[in-house]
PDB file of C-alpha atoms in Angstrom:
ATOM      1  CA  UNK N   1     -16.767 -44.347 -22.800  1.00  0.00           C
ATOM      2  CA  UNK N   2     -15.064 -43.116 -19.677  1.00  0.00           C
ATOM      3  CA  UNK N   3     -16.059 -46.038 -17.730  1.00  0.00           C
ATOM      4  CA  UNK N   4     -14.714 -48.405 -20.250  1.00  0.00           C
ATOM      5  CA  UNK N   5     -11.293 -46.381 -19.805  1.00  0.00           C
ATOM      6  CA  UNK N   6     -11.485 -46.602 -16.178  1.00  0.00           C
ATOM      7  CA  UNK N   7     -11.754 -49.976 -16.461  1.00  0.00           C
ATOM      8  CA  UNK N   8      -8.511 -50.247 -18.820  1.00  0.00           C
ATOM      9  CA  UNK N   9      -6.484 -48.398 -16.534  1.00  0.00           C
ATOM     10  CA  UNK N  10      -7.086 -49.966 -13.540  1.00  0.00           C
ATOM     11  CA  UNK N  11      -7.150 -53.304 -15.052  1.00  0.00           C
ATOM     12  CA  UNK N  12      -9.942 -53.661 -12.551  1.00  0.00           C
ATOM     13  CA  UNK N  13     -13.554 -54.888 -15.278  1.00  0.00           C
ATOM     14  CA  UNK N  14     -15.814 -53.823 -11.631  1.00  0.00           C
ATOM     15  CA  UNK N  15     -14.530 -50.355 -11.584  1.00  0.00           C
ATOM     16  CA  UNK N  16     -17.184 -48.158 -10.707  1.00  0.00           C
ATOM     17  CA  UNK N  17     -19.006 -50.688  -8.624  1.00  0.00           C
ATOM     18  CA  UNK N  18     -20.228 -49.819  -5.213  1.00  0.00           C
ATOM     19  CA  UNK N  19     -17.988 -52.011  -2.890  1.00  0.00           C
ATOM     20  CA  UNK N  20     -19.378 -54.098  -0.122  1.00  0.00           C
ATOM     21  CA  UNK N  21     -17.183 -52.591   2.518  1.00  0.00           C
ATOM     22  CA  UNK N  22     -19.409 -49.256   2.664  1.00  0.00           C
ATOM     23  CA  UNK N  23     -22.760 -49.511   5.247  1.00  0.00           C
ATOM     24  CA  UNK N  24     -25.842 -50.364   3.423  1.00  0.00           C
ATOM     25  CA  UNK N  25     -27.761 -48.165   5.724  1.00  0.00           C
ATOM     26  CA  UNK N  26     -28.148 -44.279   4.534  1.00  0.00           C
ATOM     27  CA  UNK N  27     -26.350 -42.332   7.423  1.00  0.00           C
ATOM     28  CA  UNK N  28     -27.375 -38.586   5.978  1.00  0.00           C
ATOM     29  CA  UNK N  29     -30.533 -39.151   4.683  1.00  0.00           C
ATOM     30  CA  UNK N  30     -34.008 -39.000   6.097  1.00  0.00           C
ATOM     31  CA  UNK N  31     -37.121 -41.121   4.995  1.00  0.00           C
ATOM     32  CA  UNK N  32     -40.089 -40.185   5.462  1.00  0.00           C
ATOM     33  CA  UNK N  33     -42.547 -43.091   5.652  1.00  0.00           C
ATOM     34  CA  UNK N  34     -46.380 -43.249   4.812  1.00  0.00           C
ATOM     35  CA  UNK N  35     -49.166 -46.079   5.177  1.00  0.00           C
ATOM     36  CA  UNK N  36     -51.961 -45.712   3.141  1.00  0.00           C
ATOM     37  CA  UNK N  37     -55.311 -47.391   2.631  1.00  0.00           C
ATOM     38  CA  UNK N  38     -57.797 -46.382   0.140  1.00  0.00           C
ATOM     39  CA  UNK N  39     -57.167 -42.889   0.636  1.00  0.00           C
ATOM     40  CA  UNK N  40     -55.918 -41.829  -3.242  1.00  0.00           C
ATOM     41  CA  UNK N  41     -57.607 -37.988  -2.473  1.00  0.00           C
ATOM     42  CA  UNK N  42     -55.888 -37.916   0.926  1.00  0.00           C
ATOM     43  CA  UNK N  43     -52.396 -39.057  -0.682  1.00  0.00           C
ATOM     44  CA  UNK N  44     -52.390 -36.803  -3.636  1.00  0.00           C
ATOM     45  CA  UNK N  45     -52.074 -34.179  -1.388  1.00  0.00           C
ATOM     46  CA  UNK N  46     -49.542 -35.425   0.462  1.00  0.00           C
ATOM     47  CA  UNK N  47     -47.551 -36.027  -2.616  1.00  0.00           C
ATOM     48  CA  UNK N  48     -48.239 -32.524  -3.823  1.00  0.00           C
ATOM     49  CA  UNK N  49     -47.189 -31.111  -1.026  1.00  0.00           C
ATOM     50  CA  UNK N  50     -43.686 -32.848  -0.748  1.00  0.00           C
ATOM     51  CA  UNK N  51     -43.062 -32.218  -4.238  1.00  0.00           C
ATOM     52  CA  UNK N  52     -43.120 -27.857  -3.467  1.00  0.00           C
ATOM     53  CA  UNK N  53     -41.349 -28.579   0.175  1.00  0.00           C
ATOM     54  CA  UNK N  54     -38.680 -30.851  -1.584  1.00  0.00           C
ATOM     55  CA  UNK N  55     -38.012 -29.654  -4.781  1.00  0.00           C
ATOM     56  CA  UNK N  56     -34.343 -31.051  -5.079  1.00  0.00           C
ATOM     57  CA  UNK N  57     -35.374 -34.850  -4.031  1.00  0.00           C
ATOM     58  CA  UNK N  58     -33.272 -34.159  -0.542  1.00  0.00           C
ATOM     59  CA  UNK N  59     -35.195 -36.614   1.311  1.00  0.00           C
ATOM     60  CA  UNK N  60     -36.215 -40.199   1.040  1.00  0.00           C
ATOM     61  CA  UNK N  61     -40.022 -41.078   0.809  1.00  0.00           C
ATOM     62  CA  UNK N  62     -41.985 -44.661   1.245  1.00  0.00           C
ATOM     63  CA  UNK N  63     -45.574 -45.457   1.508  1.00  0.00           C
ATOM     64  CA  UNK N  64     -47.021 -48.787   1.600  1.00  0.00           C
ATOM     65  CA  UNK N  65     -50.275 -49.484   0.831  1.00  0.00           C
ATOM     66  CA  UNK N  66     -52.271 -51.674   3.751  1.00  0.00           C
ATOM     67  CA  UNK N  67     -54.224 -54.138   1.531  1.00  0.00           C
ATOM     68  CA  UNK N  68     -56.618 -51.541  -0.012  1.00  0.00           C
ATOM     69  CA  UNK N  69     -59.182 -53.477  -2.051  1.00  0.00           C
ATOM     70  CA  UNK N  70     -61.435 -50.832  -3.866  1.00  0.00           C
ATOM     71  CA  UNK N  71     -58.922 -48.110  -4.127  1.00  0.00           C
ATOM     72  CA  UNK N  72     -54.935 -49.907  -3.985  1.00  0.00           C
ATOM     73  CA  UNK N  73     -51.949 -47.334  -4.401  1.00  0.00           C
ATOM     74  CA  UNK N  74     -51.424 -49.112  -7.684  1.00  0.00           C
ATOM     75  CA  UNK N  75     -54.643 -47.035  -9.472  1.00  0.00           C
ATOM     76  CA  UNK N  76     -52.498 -43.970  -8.429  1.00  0.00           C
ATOM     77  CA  UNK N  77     -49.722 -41.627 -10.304  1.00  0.00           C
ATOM     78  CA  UNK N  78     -46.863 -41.813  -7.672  1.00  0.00           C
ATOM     79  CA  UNK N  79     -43.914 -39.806  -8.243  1.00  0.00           C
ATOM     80  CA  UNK N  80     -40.714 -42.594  -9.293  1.00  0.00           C
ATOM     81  CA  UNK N  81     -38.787 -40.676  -6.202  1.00  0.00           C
ATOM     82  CA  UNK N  82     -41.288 -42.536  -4.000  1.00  0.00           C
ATOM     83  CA  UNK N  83     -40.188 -46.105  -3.289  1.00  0.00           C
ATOM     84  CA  UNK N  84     -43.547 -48.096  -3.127  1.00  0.00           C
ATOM     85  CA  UNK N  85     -44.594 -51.458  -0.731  1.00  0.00           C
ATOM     86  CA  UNK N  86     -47.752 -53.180  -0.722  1.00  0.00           C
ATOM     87  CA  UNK N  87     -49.641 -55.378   1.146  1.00  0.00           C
ATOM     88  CA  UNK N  88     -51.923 -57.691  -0.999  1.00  0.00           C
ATOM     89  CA  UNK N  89     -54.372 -58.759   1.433  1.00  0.00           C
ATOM     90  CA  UNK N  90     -56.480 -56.702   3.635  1.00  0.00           C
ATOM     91  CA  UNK N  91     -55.794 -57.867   7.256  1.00  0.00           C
ATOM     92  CA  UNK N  92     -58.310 -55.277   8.973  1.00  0.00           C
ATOM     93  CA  UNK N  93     -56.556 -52.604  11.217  1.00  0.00           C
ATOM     94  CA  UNK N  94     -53.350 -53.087  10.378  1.00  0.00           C
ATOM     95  CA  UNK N  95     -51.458 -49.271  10.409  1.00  0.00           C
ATOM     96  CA  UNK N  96     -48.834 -50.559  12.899  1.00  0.00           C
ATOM     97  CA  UNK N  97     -48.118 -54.047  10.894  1.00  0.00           C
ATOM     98  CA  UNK N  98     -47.669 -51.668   7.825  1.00  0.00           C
ATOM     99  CA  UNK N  99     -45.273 -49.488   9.632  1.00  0.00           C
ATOM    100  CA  UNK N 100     -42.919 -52.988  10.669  1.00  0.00           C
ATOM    101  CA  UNK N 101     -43.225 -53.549   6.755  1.00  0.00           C
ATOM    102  CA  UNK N 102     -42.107 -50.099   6.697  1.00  0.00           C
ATOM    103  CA  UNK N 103     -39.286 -50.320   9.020  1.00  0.00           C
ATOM    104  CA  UNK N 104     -37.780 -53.829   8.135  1.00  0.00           C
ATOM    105  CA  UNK N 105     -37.981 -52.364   4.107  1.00  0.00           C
ATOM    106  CA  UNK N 106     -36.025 -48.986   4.866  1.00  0.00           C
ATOM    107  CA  UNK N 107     -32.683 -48.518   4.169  1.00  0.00           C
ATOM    108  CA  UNK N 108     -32.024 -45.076   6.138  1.00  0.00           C
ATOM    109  CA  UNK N 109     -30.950 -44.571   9.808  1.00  0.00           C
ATOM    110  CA  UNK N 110     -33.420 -42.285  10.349  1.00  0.00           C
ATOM    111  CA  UNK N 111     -36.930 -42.201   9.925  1.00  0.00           C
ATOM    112  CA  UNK N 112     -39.969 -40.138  10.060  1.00  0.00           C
ATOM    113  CA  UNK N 113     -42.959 -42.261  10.475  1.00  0.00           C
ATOM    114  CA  UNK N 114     -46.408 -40.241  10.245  1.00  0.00           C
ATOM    115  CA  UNK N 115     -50.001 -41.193   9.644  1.00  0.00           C
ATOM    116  CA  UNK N 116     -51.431 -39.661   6.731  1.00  0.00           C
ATOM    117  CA  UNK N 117     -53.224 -36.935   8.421  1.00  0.00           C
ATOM    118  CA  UNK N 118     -50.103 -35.241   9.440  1.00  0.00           C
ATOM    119  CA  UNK N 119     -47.398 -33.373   6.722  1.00  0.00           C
ATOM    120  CA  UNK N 120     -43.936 -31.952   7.676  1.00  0.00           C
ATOM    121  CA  UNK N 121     -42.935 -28.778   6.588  1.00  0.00           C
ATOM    122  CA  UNK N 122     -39.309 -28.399   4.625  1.00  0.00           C
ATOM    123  CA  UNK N 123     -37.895 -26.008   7.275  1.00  0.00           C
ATOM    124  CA  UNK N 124     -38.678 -28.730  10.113  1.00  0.00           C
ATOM    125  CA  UNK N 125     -37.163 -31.147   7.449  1.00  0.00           C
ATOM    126  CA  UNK N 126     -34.274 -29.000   7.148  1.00  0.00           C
ATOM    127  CA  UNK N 127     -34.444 -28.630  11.579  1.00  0.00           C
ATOM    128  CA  UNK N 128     -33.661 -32.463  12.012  1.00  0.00           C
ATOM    129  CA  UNK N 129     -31.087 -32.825   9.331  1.00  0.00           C
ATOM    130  CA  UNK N 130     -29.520 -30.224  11.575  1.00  0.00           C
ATOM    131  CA  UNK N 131     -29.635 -31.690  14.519  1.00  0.00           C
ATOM    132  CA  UNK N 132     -29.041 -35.260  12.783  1.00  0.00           C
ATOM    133  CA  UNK N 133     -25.565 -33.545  12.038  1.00  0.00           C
ATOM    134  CA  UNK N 134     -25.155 -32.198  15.265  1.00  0.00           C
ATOM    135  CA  UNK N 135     -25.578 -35.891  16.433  1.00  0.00           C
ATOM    136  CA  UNK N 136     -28.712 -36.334  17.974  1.00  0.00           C
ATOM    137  CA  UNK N 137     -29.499 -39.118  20.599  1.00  0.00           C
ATOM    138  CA  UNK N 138     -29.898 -42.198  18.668  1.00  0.00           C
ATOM    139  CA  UNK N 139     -31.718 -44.538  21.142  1.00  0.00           C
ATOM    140  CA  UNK N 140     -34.791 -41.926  21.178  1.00  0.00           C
ATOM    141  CA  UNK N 141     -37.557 -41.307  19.918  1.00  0.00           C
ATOM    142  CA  UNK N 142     -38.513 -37.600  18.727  1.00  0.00           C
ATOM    143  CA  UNK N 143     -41.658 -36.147  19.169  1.00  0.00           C
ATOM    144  CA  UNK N 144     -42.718 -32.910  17.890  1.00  0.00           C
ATOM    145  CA  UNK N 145     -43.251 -30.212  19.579  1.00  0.00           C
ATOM    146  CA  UNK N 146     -46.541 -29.194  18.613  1.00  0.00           C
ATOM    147  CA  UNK N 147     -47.417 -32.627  20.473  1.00  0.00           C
ATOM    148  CA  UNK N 148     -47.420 -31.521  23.850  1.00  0.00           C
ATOM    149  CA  UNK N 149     -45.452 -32.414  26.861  1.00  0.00           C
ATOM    150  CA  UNK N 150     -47.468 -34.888  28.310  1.00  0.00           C
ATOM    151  CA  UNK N 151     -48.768 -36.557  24.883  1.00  0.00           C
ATOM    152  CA  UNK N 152     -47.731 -39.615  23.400  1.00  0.00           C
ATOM    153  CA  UNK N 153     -48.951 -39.583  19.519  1.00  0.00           C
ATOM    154  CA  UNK N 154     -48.325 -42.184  16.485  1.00  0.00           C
ATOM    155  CA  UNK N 155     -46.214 -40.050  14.532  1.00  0.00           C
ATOM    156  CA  UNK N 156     -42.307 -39.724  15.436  1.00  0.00           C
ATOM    157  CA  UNK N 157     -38.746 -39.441  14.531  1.00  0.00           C
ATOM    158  CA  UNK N 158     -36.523 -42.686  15.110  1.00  0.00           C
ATOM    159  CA  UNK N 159     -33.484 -44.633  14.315  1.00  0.00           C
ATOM    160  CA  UNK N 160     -34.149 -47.870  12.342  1.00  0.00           C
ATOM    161  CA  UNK N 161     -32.148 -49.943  15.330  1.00  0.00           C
ATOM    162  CA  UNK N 162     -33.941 -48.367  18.001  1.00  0.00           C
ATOM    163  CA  UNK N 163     -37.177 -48.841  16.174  1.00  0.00           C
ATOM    164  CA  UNK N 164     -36.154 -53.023  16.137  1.00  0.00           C
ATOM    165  CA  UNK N 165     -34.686 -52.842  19.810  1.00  0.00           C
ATOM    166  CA  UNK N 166     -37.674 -51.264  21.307  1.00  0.00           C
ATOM    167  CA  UNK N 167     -39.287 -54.302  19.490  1.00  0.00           C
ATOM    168  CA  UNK N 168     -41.598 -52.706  16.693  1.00  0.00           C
ATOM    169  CA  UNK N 169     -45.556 -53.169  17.010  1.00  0.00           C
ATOM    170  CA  UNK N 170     -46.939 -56.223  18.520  1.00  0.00           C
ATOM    171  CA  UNK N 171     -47.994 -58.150  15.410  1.00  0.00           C
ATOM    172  CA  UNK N 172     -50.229 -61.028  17.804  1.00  0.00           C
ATOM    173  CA  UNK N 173     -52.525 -58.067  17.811  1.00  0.00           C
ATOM    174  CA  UNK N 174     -53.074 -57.575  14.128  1.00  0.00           C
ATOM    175  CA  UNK N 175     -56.456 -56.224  13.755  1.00  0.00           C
ATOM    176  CA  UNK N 176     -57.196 -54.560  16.530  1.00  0.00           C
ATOM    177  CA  UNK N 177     -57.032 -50.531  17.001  1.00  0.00           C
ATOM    178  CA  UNK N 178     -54.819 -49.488  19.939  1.00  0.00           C
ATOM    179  CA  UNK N 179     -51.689 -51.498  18.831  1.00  0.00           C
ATOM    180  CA  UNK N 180     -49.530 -48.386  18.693  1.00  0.00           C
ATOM    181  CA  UNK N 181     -49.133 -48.802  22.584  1.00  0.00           C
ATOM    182  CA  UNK N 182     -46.764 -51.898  21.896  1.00  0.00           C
ATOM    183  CA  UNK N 183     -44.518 -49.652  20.152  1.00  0.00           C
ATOM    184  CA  UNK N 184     -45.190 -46.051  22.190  1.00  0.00           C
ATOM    185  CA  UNK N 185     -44.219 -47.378  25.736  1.00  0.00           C
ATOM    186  CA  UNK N 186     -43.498 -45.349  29.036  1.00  0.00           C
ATOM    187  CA  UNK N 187     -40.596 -46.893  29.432  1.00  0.00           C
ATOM    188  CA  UNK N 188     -38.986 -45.855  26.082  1.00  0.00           C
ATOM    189  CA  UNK N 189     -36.820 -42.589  25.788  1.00  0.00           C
ATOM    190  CA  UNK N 190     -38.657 -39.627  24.762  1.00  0.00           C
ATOM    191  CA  UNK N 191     -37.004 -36.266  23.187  1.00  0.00           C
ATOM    192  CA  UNK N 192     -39.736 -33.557  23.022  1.00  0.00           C
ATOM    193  CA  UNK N 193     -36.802 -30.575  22.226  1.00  0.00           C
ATOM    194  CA  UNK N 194     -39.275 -29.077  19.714  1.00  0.00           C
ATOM    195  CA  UNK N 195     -36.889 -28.473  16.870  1.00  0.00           C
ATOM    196  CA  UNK N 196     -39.358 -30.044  14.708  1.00  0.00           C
ATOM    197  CA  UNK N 197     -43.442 -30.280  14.660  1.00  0.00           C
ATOM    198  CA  UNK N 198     -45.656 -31.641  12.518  1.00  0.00           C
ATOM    199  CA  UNK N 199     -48.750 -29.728   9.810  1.00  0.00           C
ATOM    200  CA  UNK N 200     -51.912 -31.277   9.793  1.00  0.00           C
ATOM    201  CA  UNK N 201     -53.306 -31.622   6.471  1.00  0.00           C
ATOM    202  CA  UNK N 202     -56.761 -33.247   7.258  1.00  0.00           C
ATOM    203  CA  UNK N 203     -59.408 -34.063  10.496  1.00  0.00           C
ATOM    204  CA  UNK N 204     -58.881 -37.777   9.781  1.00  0.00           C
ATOM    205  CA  UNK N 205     -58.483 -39.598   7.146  1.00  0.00           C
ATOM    206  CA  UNK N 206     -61.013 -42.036   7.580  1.00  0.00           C
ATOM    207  CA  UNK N 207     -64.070 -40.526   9.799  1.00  0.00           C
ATOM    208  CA  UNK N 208     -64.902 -41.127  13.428  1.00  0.00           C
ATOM    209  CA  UNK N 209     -68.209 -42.722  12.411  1.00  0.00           C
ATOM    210  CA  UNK N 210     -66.572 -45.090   9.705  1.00  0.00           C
ATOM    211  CA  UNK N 211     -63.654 -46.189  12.082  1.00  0.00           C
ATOM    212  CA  UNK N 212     -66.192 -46.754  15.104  1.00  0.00           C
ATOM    213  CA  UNK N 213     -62.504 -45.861  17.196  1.00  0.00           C
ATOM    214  CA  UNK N 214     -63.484 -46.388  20.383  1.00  0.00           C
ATOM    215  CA  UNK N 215     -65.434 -49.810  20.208  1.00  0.00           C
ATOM    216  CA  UNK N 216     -62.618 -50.795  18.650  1.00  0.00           C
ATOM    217  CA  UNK N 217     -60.347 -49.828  21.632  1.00  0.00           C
ATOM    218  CA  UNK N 218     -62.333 -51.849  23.781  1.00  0.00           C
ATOM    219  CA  UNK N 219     -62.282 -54.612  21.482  1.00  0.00           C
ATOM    220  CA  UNK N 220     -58.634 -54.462  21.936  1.00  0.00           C
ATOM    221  CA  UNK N 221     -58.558 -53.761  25.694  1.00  0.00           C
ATOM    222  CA  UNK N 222     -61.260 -56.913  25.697  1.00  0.00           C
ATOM    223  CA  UNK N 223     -58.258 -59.038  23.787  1.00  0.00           C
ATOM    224  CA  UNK N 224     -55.927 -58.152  26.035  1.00  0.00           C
ATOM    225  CA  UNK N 225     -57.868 -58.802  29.508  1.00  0.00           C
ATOM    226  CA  UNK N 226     -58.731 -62.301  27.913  1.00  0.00           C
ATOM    227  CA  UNK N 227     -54.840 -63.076  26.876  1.00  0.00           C
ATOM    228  CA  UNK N 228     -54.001 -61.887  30.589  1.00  0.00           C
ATOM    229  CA  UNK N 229     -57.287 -64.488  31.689  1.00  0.00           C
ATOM    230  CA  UNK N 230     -55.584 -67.573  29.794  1.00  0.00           C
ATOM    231  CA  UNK N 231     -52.594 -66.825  31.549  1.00  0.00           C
ATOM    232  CA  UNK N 232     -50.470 -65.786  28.598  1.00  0.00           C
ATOM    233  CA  UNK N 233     -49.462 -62.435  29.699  1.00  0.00           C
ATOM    234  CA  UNK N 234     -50.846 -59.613  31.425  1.00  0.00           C
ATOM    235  CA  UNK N 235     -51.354 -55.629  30.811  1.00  0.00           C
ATOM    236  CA  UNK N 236     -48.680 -53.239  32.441  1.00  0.00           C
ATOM    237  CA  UNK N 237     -50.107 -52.272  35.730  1.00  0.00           C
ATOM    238  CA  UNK N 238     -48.136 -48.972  34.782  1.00  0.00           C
ATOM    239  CA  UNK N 239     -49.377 -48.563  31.266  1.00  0.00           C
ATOM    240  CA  UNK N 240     -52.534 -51.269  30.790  1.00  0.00           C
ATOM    241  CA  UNK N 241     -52.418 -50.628  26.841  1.00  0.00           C
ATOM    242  CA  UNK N 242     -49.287 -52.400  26.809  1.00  0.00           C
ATOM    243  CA  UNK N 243     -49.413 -56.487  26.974  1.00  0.00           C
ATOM    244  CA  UNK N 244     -46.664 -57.655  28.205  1.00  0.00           C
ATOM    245  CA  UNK N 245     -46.009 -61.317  27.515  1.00  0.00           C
ATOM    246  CA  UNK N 246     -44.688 -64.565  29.777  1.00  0.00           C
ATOM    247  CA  UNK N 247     -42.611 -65.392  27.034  1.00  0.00           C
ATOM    248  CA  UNK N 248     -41.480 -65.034  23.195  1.00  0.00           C
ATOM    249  CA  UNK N 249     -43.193 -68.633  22.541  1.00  0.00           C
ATOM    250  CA  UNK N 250     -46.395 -67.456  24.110  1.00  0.00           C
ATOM    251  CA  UNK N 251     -46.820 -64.114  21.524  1.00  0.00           C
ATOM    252  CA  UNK N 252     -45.392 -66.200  18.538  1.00  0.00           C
ATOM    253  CA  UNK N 253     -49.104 -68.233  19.233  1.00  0.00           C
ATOM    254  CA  UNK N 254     -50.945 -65.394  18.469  1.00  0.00           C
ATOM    255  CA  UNK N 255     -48.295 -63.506  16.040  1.00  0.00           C
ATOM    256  CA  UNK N 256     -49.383 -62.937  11.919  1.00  0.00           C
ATOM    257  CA  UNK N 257     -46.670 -62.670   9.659  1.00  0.00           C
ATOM    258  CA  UNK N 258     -47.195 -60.146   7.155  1.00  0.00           C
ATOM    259  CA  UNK N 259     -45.772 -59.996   3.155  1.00  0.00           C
ATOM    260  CA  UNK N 260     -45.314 -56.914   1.265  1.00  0.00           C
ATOM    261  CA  UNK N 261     -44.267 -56.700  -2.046  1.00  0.00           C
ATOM    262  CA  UNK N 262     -42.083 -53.877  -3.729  1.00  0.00           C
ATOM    263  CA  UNK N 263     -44.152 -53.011  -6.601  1.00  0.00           C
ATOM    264  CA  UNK N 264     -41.659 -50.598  -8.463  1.00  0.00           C
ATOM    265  CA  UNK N 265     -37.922 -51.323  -7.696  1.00  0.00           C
TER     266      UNK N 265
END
C-alpha cells in the first residue's frame, strides 16, 4: 500500500497523521446550523433543498434536535454529510439553549445559525465565502439584507469566538420565549452590507395558535421584572428584553446545564 511505503521511507509508523500543530477550527469552511423539534415534514425540506444548492458537499451542516418526544430526528433519513446532536430531554422552549449546544459542538469559524423557517440560497452561500476571503469583520454579527435596517432577527452570520465573547444565550432563562435578546443585544456590532439574505421556506414552523408567542413573551418579561424585584439583576433601561445580572454567581442560581449527545460520529 502506498501508505505502508510512506511509512518505510520516512521511518516515521504516524505518517499520514494529521499533526497537532494545525488549528482544530475550520478557517474556510462555513456551517450552517439547524435546531429542530418535531418538525420531520419541515426538515425534509430543508434537507432537500441543500442537497440541489450544494451538490459538491462545499459547506458544513448541523442540526440538533431539541428533545423532541413524539417525532425525534432519530425516526428521520438524514443525509451522513449532516453531523447530528441531540438533546434527550425536552426542556420546553429551548431554541436558544440548542443553538449554545450548537455553538460549543462546531468546529468552523464561521457559522450560519437559522431557525428552520428560513433556507439560504447557494449563490448567497457562495456571497459570504467571498467576502469570508476578502476578510470580513470577525467580531460581527451579519445580518441579511432582506432583514431590514432597523430589524434585529434570530437568524445570523457569526464567528464561533464572537458568538462565546458576546456570551451566547442566557441559559437561567431556559424555557421561556424571548431568550434570543440575551444573545441579539444593542450593544453588539451589527453588519447589515446585504451581500447575503435569507429564503423563507415556511410561515412558521410551529403555528401562532400552538406556540401561544406572545403570552409567552410576557411570561418571560414577568421572569425578568421578578429577578429585577429579588434584587438579582435588572432589565436594560436601553433594551428591557435584556437582563442584565449583579453578578456571574447570581445567574449561575438560576442557570440549566444542558447535554447533547452526538448520535452519528
Amino acid at each position: 500500500m502506498t501508505s505502508d511505503y510512506f511509512k518505510d521511507y520516512t521511518g516515521n509508523p504516524d505518517h499520514g497523521k494529521t499533526p497537532d500543530v494545525f488549528d482544530p477550527v475550520h478557517n474556510t469552511r462555513i456551517r450552517i446550523n439547524y435546531t429542530y423539534y418535531n418538525s420531520p415534514e419541515v426538515f425534509q425540506e430543508i434537507i432537500d433543498w441543500y442537497n440541489e444548492a450544494d451538490p459538491y458537499h462545499s459547506f458544513d451542516y448541523t442540526v440538533i434536535d431539541d428533545g423532541s418526544q413524539s417525532k425525534p430526528i432519530t425516526d428521520m433519513n438524514v443525509p451522513s454529510r449532516w453531523r447530528i446532536l441531540r438533546i434527550e430531554d425536552d426542556l420546553g422552549w429551548n431554541n436558544e439553549g440548542a443553538r449554545n449546544c450548537l455553538m460549543r459542538d462546531t468546529s468552523n469559524e464561521w457559522n450560519l445559525l437559522l431557525d428552520s423557517d428560513w433556507i439560504i440560497t447557494s449563490q448567497c452561500l457562495n456571497a459570504i465565502r467571498f467576502q469570508i476571503a476578502r476578510g470580513l469583520n470577525h467580531r460581527a454579527v451579519y445580518l441579511p439584507g432582506n432583514f431590514g435596517s432597523n430589524t434585529i432577527r434570530n437568524s445570523f452570520l457569526v464567528t464561533k469566538d464572537t458568538f462565546w465573547n458576546i456570551g451566547g444565550y442566557d441559559q437561567a432563562f431556559i424555557g421561556y420565549h424571548g431568550v434570543d435578546y440575551s444573545f441579539l443585544r444593542l450593544k453588539n456590532t451589527y453588519d447589515r452590507s446585504d451581500f447575503f439574505r435569507f429564503e423563507r421556506i415556511v410561515d412558521d414552523v410551529v403555528s401562532p395558535e400552538d406556540k401561544n408567542r406572545f403570552e409567552q413573551v410576557k411570561r418571560f418579561h414577568a421572569r425578568m421584572i421578578e429577578l429585577e424585584e429579588q434584587g438579582f439583576g435588572k432589565r436594560n433601561p436601553e433594551d428591557k428584553q435584556d437582563f442584565i445580572w449583579n453578578s456571574k454567581e447570581d445567574q449561575m442560581k438560576f442557570w440549566q446545564d444542558i447535554e447533547f449527545k452526538v448520535i452519528n460520529d
